Coordinates of C-alpha atoms in Angstrom, one line a residue:
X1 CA 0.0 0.0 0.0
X2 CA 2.7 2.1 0.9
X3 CA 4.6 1.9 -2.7
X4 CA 1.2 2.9 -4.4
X5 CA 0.8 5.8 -2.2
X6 CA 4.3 6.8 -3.0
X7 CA 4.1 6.4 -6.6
X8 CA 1.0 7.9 -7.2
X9 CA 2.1 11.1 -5.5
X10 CA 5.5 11.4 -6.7
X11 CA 3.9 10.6 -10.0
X12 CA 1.3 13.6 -9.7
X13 CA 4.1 15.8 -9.0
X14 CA 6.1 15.2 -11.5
X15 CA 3.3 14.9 -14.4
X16 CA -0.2 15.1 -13.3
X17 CA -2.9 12.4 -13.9
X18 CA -0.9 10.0 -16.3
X19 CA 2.3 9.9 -14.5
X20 CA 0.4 9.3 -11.4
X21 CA -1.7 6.3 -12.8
X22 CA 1.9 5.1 -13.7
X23 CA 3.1 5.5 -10.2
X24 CA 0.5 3.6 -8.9
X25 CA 1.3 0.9 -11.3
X26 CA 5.1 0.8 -10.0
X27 CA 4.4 1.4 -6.6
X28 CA 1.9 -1.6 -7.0
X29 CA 4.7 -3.7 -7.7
X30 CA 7.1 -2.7 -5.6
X31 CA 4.4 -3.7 -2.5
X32 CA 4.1 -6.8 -4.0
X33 CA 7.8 -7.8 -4.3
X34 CA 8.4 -6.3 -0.8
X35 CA 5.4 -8.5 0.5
X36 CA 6.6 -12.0 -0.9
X37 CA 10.1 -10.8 0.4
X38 CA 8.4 -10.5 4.1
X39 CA 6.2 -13.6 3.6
X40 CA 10.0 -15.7 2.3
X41 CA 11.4 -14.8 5.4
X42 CA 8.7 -15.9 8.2
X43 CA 8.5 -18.3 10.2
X44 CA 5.7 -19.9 8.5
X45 CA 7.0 -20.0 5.4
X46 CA 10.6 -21.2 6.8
X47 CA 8.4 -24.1 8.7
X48 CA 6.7 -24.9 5.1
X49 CA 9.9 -24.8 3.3
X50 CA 12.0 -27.6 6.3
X51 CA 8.9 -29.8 5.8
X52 CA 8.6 -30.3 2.7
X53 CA 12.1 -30.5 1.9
X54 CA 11.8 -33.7 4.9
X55 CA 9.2 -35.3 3.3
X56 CA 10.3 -35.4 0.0
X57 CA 13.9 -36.4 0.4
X58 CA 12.7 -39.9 2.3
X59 CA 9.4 -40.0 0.2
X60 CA 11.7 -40.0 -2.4
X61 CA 14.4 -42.1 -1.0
X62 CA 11.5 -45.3 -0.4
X63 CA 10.6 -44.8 -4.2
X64 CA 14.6 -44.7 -5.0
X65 CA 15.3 -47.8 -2.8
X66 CA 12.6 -49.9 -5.4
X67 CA 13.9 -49.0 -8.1
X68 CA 14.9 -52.3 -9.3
X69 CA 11.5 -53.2 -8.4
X70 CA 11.6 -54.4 -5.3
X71 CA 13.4 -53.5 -1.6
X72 CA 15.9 -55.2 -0.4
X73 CA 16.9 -56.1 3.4
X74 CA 20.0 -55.1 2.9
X75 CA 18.7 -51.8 1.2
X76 CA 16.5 -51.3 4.4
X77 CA 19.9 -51.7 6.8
X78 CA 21.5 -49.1 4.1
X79 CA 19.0 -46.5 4.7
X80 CA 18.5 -47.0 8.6
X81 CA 22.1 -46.8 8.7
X82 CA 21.9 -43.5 6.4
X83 CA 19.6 -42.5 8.7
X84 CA 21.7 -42.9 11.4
X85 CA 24.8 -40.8 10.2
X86 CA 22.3 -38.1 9.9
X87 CA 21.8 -37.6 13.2
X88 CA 18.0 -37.0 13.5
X89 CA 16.6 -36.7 16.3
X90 CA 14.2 -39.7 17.4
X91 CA 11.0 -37.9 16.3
X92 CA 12.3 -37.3 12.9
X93 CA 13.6 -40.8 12.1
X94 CA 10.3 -42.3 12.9
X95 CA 8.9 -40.0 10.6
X96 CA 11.2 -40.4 8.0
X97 CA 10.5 -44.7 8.1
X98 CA 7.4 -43.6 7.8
X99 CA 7.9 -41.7 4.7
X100 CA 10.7 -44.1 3.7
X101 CA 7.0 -46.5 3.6
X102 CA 5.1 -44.3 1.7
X103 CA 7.9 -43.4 -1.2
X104 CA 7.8 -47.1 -1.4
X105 CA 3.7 -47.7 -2.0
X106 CA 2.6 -48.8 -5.3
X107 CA 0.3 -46.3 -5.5
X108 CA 3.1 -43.3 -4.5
X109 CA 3.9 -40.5 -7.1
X110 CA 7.0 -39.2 -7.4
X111 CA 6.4 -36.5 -9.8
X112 CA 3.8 -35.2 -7.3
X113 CA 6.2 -35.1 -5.0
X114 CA 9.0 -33.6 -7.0
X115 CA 6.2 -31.0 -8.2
X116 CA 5.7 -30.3 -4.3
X117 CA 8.9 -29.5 -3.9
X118 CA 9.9 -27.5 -6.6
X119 CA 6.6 -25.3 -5.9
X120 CA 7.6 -24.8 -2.3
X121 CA 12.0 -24.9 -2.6
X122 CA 12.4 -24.7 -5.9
X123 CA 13.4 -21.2 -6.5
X124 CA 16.4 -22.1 -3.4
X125 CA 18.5 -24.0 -5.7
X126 CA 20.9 -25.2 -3.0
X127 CA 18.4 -27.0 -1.8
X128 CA 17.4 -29.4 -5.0
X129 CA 21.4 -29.7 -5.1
X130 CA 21.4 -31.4 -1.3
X131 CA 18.0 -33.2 -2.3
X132 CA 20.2 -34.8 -4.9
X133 CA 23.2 -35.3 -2.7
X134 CA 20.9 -37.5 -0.4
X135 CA 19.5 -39.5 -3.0
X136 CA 22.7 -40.3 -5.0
X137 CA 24.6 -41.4 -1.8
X138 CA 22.0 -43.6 -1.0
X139 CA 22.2 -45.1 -4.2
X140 CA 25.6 -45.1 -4.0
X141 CA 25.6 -46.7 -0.2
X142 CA 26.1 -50.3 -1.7
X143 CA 29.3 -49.6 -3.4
X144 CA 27.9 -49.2 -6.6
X145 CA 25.4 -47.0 -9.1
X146 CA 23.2 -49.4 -11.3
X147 CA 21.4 -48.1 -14.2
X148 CA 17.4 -48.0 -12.5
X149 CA 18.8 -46.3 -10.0
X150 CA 20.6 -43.6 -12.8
X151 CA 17.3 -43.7 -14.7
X152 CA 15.3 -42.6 -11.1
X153 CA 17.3 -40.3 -10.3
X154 CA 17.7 -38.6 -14.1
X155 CA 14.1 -38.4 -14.1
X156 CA 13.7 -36.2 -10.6
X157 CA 16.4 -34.2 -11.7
X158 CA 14.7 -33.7 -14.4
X159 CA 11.4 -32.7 -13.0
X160 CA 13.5 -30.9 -10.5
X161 CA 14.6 -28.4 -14.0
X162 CA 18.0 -30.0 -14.3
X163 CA 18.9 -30.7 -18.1
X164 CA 20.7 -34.4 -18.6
X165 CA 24.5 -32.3 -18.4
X166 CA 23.3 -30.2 -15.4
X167 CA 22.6 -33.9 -13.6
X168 CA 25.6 -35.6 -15.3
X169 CA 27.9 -33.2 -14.2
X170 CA 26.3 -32.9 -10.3
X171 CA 26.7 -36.6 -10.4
X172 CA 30.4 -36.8 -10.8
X173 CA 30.9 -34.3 -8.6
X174 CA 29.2 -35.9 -5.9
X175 CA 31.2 -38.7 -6.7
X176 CA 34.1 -37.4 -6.8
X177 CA 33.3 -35.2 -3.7
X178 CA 32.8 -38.4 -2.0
X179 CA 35.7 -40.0 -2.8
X180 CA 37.7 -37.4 -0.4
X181 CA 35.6 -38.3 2.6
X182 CA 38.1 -39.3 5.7
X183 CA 35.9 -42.2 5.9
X184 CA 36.1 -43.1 2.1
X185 CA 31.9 -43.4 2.5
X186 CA 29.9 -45.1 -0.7
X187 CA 33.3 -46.4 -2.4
X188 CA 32.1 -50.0 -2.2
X189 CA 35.0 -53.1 -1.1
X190 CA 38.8 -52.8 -0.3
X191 CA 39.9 -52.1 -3.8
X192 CA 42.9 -50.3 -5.0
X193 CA 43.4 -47.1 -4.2
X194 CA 43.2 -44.3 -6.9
X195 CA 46.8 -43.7 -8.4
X196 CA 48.5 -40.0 -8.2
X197 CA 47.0 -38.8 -11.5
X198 CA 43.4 -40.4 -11.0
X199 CA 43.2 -38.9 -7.4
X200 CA 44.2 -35.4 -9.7
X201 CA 40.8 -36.0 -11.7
X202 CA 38.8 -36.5 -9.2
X203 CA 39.8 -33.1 -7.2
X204 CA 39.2 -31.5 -10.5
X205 CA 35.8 -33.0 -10.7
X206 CA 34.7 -32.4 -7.1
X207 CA 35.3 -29.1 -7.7
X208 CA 33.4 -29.2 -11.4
X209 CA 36.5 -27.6 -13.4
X210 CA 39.2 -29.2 -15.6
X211 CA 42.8 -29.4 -15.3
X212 CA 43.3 -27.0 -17.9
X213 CA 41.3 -24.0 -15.4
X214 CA 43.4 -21.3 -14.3
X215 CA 44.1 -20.8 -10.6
X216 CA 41.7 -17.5 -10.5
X217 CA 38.8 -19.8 -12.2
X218 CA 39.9 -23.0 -9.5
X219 CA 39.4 -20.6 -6.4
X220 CA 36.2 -19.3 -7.7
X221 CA 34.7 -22.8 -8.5
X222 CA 36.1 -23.9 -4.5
X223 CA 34.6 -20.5 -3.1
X224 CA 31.0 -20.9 -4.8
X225 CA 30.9 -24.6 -3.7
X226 CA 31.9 -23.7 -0.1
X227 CA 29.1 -20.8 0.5
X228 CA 26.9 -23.0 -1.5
X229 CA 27.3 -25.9 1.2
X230 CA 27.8 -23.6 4.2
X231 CA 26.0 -25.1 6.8
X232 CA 24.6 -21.6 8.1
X233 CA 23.6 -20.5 4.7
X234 CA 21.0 -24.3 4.0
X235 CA 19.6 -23.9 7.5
X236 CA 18.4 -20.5 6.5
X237 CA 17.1 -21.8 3.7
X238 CA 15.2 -24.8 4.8
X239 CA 17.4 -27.6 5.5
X240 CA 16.6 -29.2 9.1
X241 CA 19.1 -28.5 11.8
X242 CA 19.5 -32.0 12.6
X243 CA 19.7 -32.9 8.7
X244 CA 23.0 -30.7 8.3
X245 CA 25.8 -33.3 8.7
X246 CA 25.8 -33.8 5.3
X247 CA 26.7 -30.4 4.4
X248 CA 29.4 -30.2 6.5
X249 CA 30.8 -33.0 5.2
X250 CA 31.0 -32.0 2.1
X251 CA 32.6 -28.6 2.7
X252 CA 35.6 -30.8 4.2
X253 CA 35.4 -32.7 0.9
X254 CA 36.1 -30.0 -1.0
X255 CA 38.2 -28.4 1.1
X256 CA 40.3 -31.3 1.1
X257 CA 40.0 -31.8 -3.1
X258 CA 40.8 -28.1 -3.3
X259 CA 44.0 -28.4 -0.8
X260 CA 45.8 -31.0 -3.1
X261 CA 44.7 -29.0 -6.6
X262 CA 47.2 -26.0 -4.5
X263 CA 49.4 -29.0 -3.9
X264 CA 49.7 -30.2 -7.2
X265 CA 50.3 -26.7 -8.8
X266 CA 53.0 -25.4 -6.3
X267 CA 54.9 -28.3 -7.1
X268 CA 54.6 -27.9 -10.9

């Protein structure tokens, strides 16, 4: 109201009738930016926002665990266990087996869901990045990726407004991201270890740049992925206090891919 007020008498001012009908107009939309600003930023909406971004990442999690068409024990263990590293309090991890259940009902609806969320978080787009992150290192809690699984998750990325590169490219990072965890989390049996140059690549692709990036263009990429996965910044946003672990966790992944990039390059 205030904005039309203004505009319409700054505009009568300045021109008379037309340019006040023309303040009005601005000062219209100026009152209703300012109140979807106000309305972003209460508590309400901040309340909406946690939920739904719960609900859908273990909704979603149940549908991604039957994606071969039926759920495993072992998937089950993988995803209580998931659940555990979390940290959730006890109320929230009997809610999320319960939505774990529903994702994984014949009758559940993932594009629904993924059309819940996007109306609701969709406009916050680190949070459809650590809606990913959760449902790709589930997938990736047995060791190993396998093609319904890819297919699942392409398709929510893709209702999510990801294009096929956007999601290609978020998936090797995750993976790579994941392969500096102290705890070497999702990388399956006691393989090999990565040689010198292979362990190169993968810092390059946590950090979604190629060797060939100058040093100005590797500290940017490291600086956007670290306020993008600040823990501070996601609760803000929406994510669940007790749902942050994983973001810290990945800020010391790419803190430590970043560190050995510097490494690498002072000793060229």
């Amino acid at each position: 109201m205030l904005g039309k007020l203004i505009g319409g008498v700054l505009g009568w001012l300045m021109g008379g009738p037309l340019l006040a009908l023309l303040g009005l107009v601005v000062g219209h939309l100026f009152d209703k930016g300012y109140n979807q600003i106000q309305a972003e930023g209460s508590p309400e909406r901040r309340r909406e926002i946690e939920q739904t971004f719960f609900e859908t990442v273990f909704r979603l999690l149940g549908h991604l665990a039957k994606a071969d068409g039926r759920v495993s024990e072992s998937e089950i263990k993988q995803t209580e266990a998931y659940m555990n590293e979390m940290g959730l309090t006890p109320e929230h991890r009997q809610q999320a087996i319960a939505l774990f259940k529903e994702g994984v009902a014949a009758d559940f609806d993932p594009d629904a869901q993924v059309a819940r969320f996007r109306e609701v978080c969709g406009r916050r787009a680190n949070l459809v990045r650590m809606l990913l992150i959760y449902l790709v290192n589930i997938a990736l809690a047995d060791g190993e990726l396998d093609e319904q699984e890819v297919q699942v998750l392409r398709q929510i990325a893709l209702g999510l407004g990801l294009s096929s590169a956007m999601f290609e490219q978020l998936l090797r990072m995750i993976q790579a991201q994941n392969s500096f965890s102290g705890q070497q989390r999702y990388q399956g049996g006691a393989s090999a270890g990565p040689s010198a140059r292979d362990r190169l690549r993968q810092a390059y692709d946590a950090l979604g740049v190629s060797p060939e990036a100058s040093d100005a263009e590797v500290k940017k990429a490291y600086r956007k992925l670290m306020s993008e996965y600040h823990p501070d910044k996601l609760i803000g946003q929406g994510v669940p206090e007790d749902m942050i672990k994983e973001a810290t966790e990945r800020s010391q992944e790419i803190r430590t891919a970043y560190d050995l990039i510097k490494e690498e390059r002072a000793r060229a």
